[in-house]
Coordinates of C-alpha atoms and ligand atoms in Angstrom, one line a residue:
X22 CA 49.2 203.4 195.6
X23 CA 46.9 201.7 198.1
X24 CA 48.7 199.6 200.7
X25 CA 47.3 196.2 201.9
X26 CA 50.0 195.0 204.2
X27 CA 53.1 196.4 205.9
X28 CA 55.6 194.5 208.0
X29 CA 57.1 196.1 211.1
X30 CA 60.9 196.0 210.9
X31 CA 63.6 196.8 213.5
X32 CA 64.8 199.7 211.3
X33 CA 61.5 201.5 212.0
X34 CA 62.2 201.1 215.7
X35 CA 65.8 202.4 215.2
X36 CA 64.2 205.6 213.6
X37 CA 61.8 206.0 216.6
X38 CA 64.4 205.6 219.4
X39 CA 67.1 207.6 217.6
X40 CA 69.5 204.7 216.9
X41 CA 69.4 205.8 213.2
X42 CA 69.2 209.5 212.3
X43 CA 65.9 210.1 210.5
X44 CA 64.5 213.3 209.1
X45 CA 61.3 214.2 211.0
X46 CA 58.4 214.5 211.0
X47 CA 58.2 211.3 208.9
X48 CA 55.8 208.5 208.1
X49 CA 57.7 205.3 208.8
X50 CA 57.3 201.8 207.3
X51 CA 59.4 200.3 204.5
X52 CA 58.1 196.7 204.1
X53 CA 54.9 197.0 202.2
X54 CA 52.7 195.6 199.4
X55 CA 49.6 196.9 197.7
X56 CA 48.0 198.0 194.5
X57 CA 48.9 200.9 192.1
X58 CA 46.1 203.4 191.9
X59 CA 47.6 206.3 189.9
X60 CA 50.8 206.8 188.0
X61 CA 52.8 209.9 187.0
X62 CA 53.7 210.8 183.4
X63 CA 55.8 208.3 181.6
X64 CA 55.4 205.5 184.2
X65 CA 54.7 202.2 182.5
X66 CA 52.9 200.5 185.5
X67 CA 49.2 200.1 185.0
X68 CA 46.7 201.0 187.7
X69 CA 45.5 197.8 189.4
X70 CA 49.0 196.2 189.4
X71 CA 49.9 194.5 192.6
X72 CA 53.3 195.5 193.7
X73 CA 55.8 194.7 196.5
X74 CA 57.9 197.7 197.5
X75 CA 61.7 197.8 197.3
X76 CA 63.4 200.5 199.4
X77 CA 66.3 200.7 197.1
X78 CA 65.5 202.4 193.7
X79 CA 69.0 202.1 192.3
X80 CA 69.9 204.8 189.7
X81 CA 71.7 202.5 187.4
X82 CA 74.3 205.1 186.6
X83 CA 76.5 205.8 189.6
X84 CA 79.8 204.0 190.1
X85 CA 78.3 201.4 192.5
X86 CA 75.4 200.7 190.1
X87 CA 77.8 200.3 187.2
X88 CA 79.8 197.8 189.3
X89 CA 76.6 195.7 189.6
X90 CA 76.1 196.8 193.2
X91 CA 72.7 198.6 193.0
X92 CA 71.9 197.9 196.6
X93 CA 74.8 200.3 197.4
X94 CA 73.6 203.0 194.9
X95 CA 75.2 206.2 196.0
X96 CA 72.5 208.5 194.7
X97 CA 69.6 206.5 196.2
X98 CA 71.2 206.4 199.6
X99 CA 71.8 210.1 199.5
X100 CA 68.2 210.9 198.5
X101 CA 66.9 208.5 201.2
X102 CA 68.6 210.6 203.9
X103 CA 66.9 213.7 202.5
X104 CA 63.5 212.3 203.4
X105 CA 62.2 213.2 199.9
X106 CA 61.6 211.0 196.8
X107 CA 64.2 210.7 194.1
X108 CA 64.1 214.5 193.3
X109 CA 64.6 215.3 196.9
X110 CA 61.1 216.7 197.3
X111 CA 58.6 215.2 199.8
X112 CA 55.0 214.5 198.5
X113 CA 53.5 214.3 202.0
X114 CA 52.4 217.3 204.1
X115 CA 50.4 218.2 207.2
X116 CA 48.7 221.6 207.5
X117 CA 50.9 222.8 204.6
X118 CA 54.2 221.8 206.3
X119 CA 56.3 219.0 204.7
X120 CA 56.2 215.5 206.2
X121 CA 59.2 213.3 205.1
X122 CA 59.2 209.9 203.5
X123 CA 61.0 207.0 205.3
X124 CA 63.2 205.0 202.9
X125 CA 61.1 206.3 199.9
X126 CA 58.1 204.2 201.0
X127 CA 56.3 205.4 204.2
X128 CA 54.3 202.2 204.2
X129 CA 52.5 202.6 207.6
X130 CA 49.6 204.2 205.8
X131 CA 46.5 203.4 203.7
X132 CA 47.9 205.2 200.8
X133 CA 51.4 206.3 199.8
X134 CA 53.4 207.9 196.9
X135 CA 56.5 206.1 195.9
X136 CA 59.1 206.2 193.0
X137 CA 58.1 203.8 190.2
X138 CA 61.5 202.2 190.5
X139 CA 60.4 200.9 194.0
X140 CA 57.5 198.9 192.6
X141 CA 58.0 195.2 191.7
X142 CA 54.9 193.5 190.3
X143 CA 53.9 190.1 191.8
X144 CA 51.2 187.5 191.0
X145 CA 47.7 187.6 192.4
X146 CA 47.9 184.3 194.2
X147 CA 50.6 185.5 196.6
X148 CA 49.1 187.1 199.8
X149 CA 49.9 190.8 200.3
X150 CA 51.5 190.0 203.7
X151 CA 54.0 187.5 202.2
X152 CA 54.9 189.9 199.4
X153 CA 55.4 192.7 201.9
X154 CA 57.9 190.7 203.9
X155 CA 59.8 189.9 200.7
X156 CA 60.4 193.7 200.4
X157 CA 62.7 193.9 203.4
X158 CA 63.1 191.0 205.9
X159 CA 63.1 188.1 203.4
X160 CA 65.3 189.8 200.8
X161 CA 67.7 190.8 203.6
X162 CA 67.9 187.4 205.2
X163 CA 67.9 185.1 202.2
X164 CA 70.1 187.5 200.2
X165 CA 72.7 187.5 203.0
X166 CA 73.0 183.7 202.7
X167 CA 72.7 183.4 198.9
X168 CA 74.2 186.6 197.6
X169 CA 76.6 188.1 200.2
X170 CA 77.9 184.8 201.6
X171 CA 77.3 182.5 198.6
X172 CA 76.7 179.6 200.9
X173 CA 76.9 176.2 199.3
X174 CA 75.1 172.9 200.1
X175 CA 76.6 171.1 203.2
X176 CA 78.2 174.2 204.6
X177 CA 77.6 174.9 208.3
X178 CA 75.5 178.0 209.2
X179 CA 74.6 179.8 212.5
X180 CA 72.1 182.6 212.7
X181 CA 72.2 185.1 215.6
X182 CA 68.8 186.8 216.2
X183 CA 65.6 185.0 215.1
X184 CA 63.4 188.0 214.1
X185 CA 62.1 188.4 210.5
X186 CA 65.5 188.8 209.0
X187 CA 67.3 186.1 211.0
X188 CA 64.5 183.6 210.4
X189 CA 64.6 184.4 206.7
X190 CA 68.4 183.6 206.8
X191 CA 67.4 180.3 208.4
X192 CA 65.0 179.5 205.6
X193 CA 67.5 180.6 203.0
X194 CA 70.2 178.4 204.5
X195 CA 67.9 175.4 204.6
X196 CA 66.8 176.0 201.0
X197 CA 70.3 175.7 199.8
X198 CA 71.2 172.7 201.8
X199 CA 73.2 174.1 204.7
X200 CA 73.8 171.6 207.5
X201 CA 73.7 172.1 210.4
X202 CA 71.7 175.3 210.7
X203 CA 72.1 176.6 214.3
X204 CA 69.7 179.3 215.5
X205 CA 70.7 181.6 218.4
X206 CA 68.3 183.9 220.3
X207 CA 67.6 185.2 223.8
X208 CA 63.9 184.4 223.6
X209 CA 62.8 180.8 224.0
X210 CA 59.7 181.5 221.9
X211 CA 61.9 182.4 219.0
X212 CA 64.1 179.4 219.4
X213 CA 61.0 177.2 219.3
X214 CA 59.9 179.0 216.1
X215 CA 63.3 178.4 214.6
X216 CA 63.1 174.7 215.4
X217 CA 59.6 174.5 213.9
X218 CA 60.9 176.1 210.7
X219 CA 63.7 173.5 210.4
X220 CA 66.7 174.8 212.2
X221 CA 68.7 171.7 213.2
X222 CA 70.0 173.1 216.5
X223 CA 69.0 175.9 218.8
X224 CA 71.3 177.7 221.2
X225 CA 70.1 180.1 223.9
X226 CA 72.1 183.4 224.2
X227 CA 74.0 183.0 227.5
X228 CA 74.5 186.7 228.0
X229 CA 78.2 186.3 227.0
X230 CA 79.8 186.1 223.6
X231 CA 82.5 183.6 224.5
X232 CA 80.3 181.0 226.1
X233 CA 77.5 181.4 223.5
X234 CA 80.1 180.9 220.7
X235 CA 81.4 177.8 222.5
X236 CA 77.9 176.3 222.4
X237 CA 77.5 177.1 218.7
X238 CA 80.9 175.5 217.9
X239 CA 79.9 172.4 219.9
X240 CA 76.5 172.2 218.2
X241 CA 78.1 172.6 214.7
X242 CA 80.9 170.1 215.1
X243 CA 83.7 172.7 215.5
X244 CA 82.5 176.0 214.1
X245 CA 80.5 177.2 211.2
X246 CA 81.3 178.4 207.7
X247 CA 79.0 181.4 208.0
X248 CA 77.7 183.0 211.1
X249 CA 74.9 185.5 210.3
X250 CA 74.6 188.4 212.8
X251 CA 71.0 189.8 212.6
X252 CA 70.7 191.7 215.9
X253 CA 73.0 194.8 215.4
X254 CA 74.5 194.2 218.8
X255 CA 78.3 194.3 219.0
X256 CA 78.5 191.4 221.6
X257 CA 76.5 189.2 219.1
X258 CA 78.9 190.2 216.3
X259 CA 81.8 189.0 218.5
X260 CA 80.0 185.8 219.2
X261 CA 79.3 185.3 215.5
X262 CA 83.0 185.8 214.7
X263 CA 84.1 183.4 217.5
X264 CA 81.6 180.8 216.1
X265 CA 83.3 180.4 212.8
X266 CA 85.7 177.7 211.7
X267 CA 88.9 178.1 209.7
X268 CA 88.1 180.2 206.5
X269 CA 84.7 180.9 208.0
X270 CA 83.0 184.3 207.9
X271 CA 80.8 186.4 210.2
X272 CA 78.2 188.1 208.1
X273 CA 77.0 191.3 209.6
X274 CA 73.4 192.1 208.7
X275 CA 72.0 193.8 211.8
X276 CA 72.2 197.6 211.9
X277 CA 74.3 198.7 215.0
X278 CA 74.1 202.1 216.6
X279 CA 76.1 204.6 214.6
X280 CA 78.7 205.2 217.3
X281 CA 79.3 201.5 218.2
X282 CA 82.5 199.6 217.6
X283 CA 83.5 195.9 217.6
X284 CA 86.6 194.6 219.2
X285 CA 87.8 191.2 217.8
X286 CA 90.8 189.0 218.5
X287 CA 93.2 189.7 215.7
X288 CA 95.4 186.6 215.5
X289 CA 92.7 184.2 214.1
X290 CA 92.1 186.5 211.2
X291 CA 95.3 185.6 209.4
X292 CA 96.0 182.3 211.3
X293 CA 92.5 180.8 210.6
X294 CA 91.6 183.0 207.6
X295 CA 88.5 184.1 209.5
X296 CA 86.6 186.8 207.7
X297 CA 84.0 189.5 208.2
X298 CA 81.5 190.3 205.5
X299 CA 79.0 193.2 205.6
X300 CA 75.6 192.7 204.1
X301 CA 72.9 195.4 203.4
X302 CA 69.5 194.5 201.9
X303 CA 71.0 191.0 201.3
X304 CA 73.1 192.4 198.5
X305 CA 69.9 192.0 196.6
X306 CA 68.7 193.2 193.2
X307 CA 64.9 193.6 193.8
X308 CA 63.7 193.3 190.2
X309 CA 65.6 190.1 189.8
X310 CA 65.2 188.6 193.3
X311 CA 61.7 189.5 194.6
X312 CA 59.9 187.6 191.8
X313 CA 62.2 184.7 192.3
X314 CA 61.5 184.6 196.1
X315 CA 57.8 184.8 195.6
X316 CA 57.9 182.1 192.9
X317 CA 59.7 179.8 195.4
X318 CA 57.0 180.6 197.9
X319 CA 54.3 179.7 195.3
X320 CA 55.9 176.4 194.7
X321 CA 56.0 175.6 198.4
X322 CA 59.8 175.6 198.6
X323 CA 60.1 178.7 200.8
X324 CA 57.4 178.9 203.5
X325 CA 57.4 182.6 203.9
X326 CA 53.9 182.7 205.3
X327 CA 55.2 181.1 208.5
X328 CA 57.3 184.2 209.3
X329 CA 54.1 186.1 210.2
X330 CA 53.5 185.7 213.9
X331 CA 50.8 188.4 214.3
X332 CA 48.4 190.6 212.3
X333 CA 47.3 194.0 213.6
X334 CA 45.3 196.8 212.1
X335 CA 47.2 199.9 211.0
X336 CA 45.9 201.9 214.0
X337 CA 47.6 199.4 216.4
X338 CA 51.1 200.2 215.1
X339 CA 52.2 201.1 218.7
X340 CA 51.2 197.6 219.8
X341 CA 53.3 196.2 217.0
X342 CA 56.4 198.1 218.3
X343 CA 55.6 196.9 221.9
X344 CA 55.6 193.3 220.6
X345 CA 59.0 193.9 218.9
X346 CA 60.5 195.4 222.1
X347 CA 59.1 192.4 224.0
X348 CA 61.1 190.1 221.6
X349 CA 58.8 187.2 221.3
X350 CA 57.2 187.8 217.9
X351 CA 59.1 186.9 214.6
X352 CA 57.2 189.4 212.4
X353 CA 54.2 191.5 213.1
X354 CA 52.3 192.7 210.0
X355 CA 49.9 195.6 209.8
X356 CA 47.1 194.3 207.7
X357 CA 45.0 197.2 206.3
X358 CA 42.0 194.8 206.0
X359 CA 41.9 194.0 209.7
X360 CA 39.2 196.3 211.3
X361 CA 40.6 198.6 214.0
Ligands
LIG411 ZN1 63.5 196.5 207.2
LIG412 ZN1 73.3 204.2 191.5

C-alpha cells in the first residue's frame, strides 16, 4: 500500500532508545493511513481503498480472541515480536538481508506491506492524518475511557500526560460527559492545548506525585473516578492512584520500561476500594471502533484534527522525534505529501 500520513508515537521512541525490545534492523512507524495498491491472493480489499492501519490483527481463534479480547490476541503479540508478518516472515530487505517490520506496519515509509487484517477502510472525506491518528493514539486514549474504564456521564476524570494518547483520553472523556476533566502535564504548552480542547482544569506536574495528586484532588472536588496515566512513568502512576476517590481507578495506559515497578500504599486498596486497571490499545476492536471514531469526527463530535500540532515530510522523521523529546507538541504527523 501507499502511505499518505503517519503519526509519530512514543512507542517508536521506546524502540529507538531501547526502552522496549525491538528486533533490528526495523522500519518503525505504527500509526498510518494510505491507499491499497496491490493485494495478495484471496484478499477481498480492492486496490484504491483508503485504509487506516491497525497494529493488532487479532487471529480470532486463540483463547483471548474467543473471550472477546482481540486486543490481547496471543498469536498476534507473539508474531509482532518476531518482526515478521503473520507467518513470521519479513517482506522487507536491504541488500538481500532481512529488515524487520515494526508492529506489522512499518509506517515511516512511502510504501509498506501489511497483513490484510490490519486494514480498516475509511471514507474519502476524512483526511489521511486524522485517520492515521485513529490507528493508535486516538483508539488508545478514547478506548481507555470508553472501553477499559467504561466511564459514565458526570464522573470525574483526570489525565496524566497530554500527548496524543492523553489528549485523546481528554476528548473521549468530554464526549461522554465526564465532569470535571483535569489535565496534568509538565509542559505549559500542553496544558494550554488541553484547556483549548475543553479540559475543565489544568494542573502542572509539581515534580512530586503526592503534591500533584493533592492538586488534582482539590481541582476535582475530592478525587476522581478515573485517573488515566498516559506517560509510562512510575511516579505519574503513583500520582494517578493517589488522585482517585473511593472506588476510583487508576487506568494505566503509558508503557513503562520493562524493568520498572510501582510502589503503592496498600491500605486504601481495600479501605477505599481504590483500583488499578491496565489498558492496551484502549481495549479496542479496530474493525468496530475505528469506523465509529471517524464517523464521530465527520459529524463534528470528536475534533480529532486538533490533535495534530505539526506536519513534517517523511525525511524529517528525526526532527519529529526531537519535537517529541522536547515535549511541547501534542502529535507530529509525517505527511508524505509535504515536500522535503
Ligand atoms: Zn502508538
Ligand atoms: Zn487471537
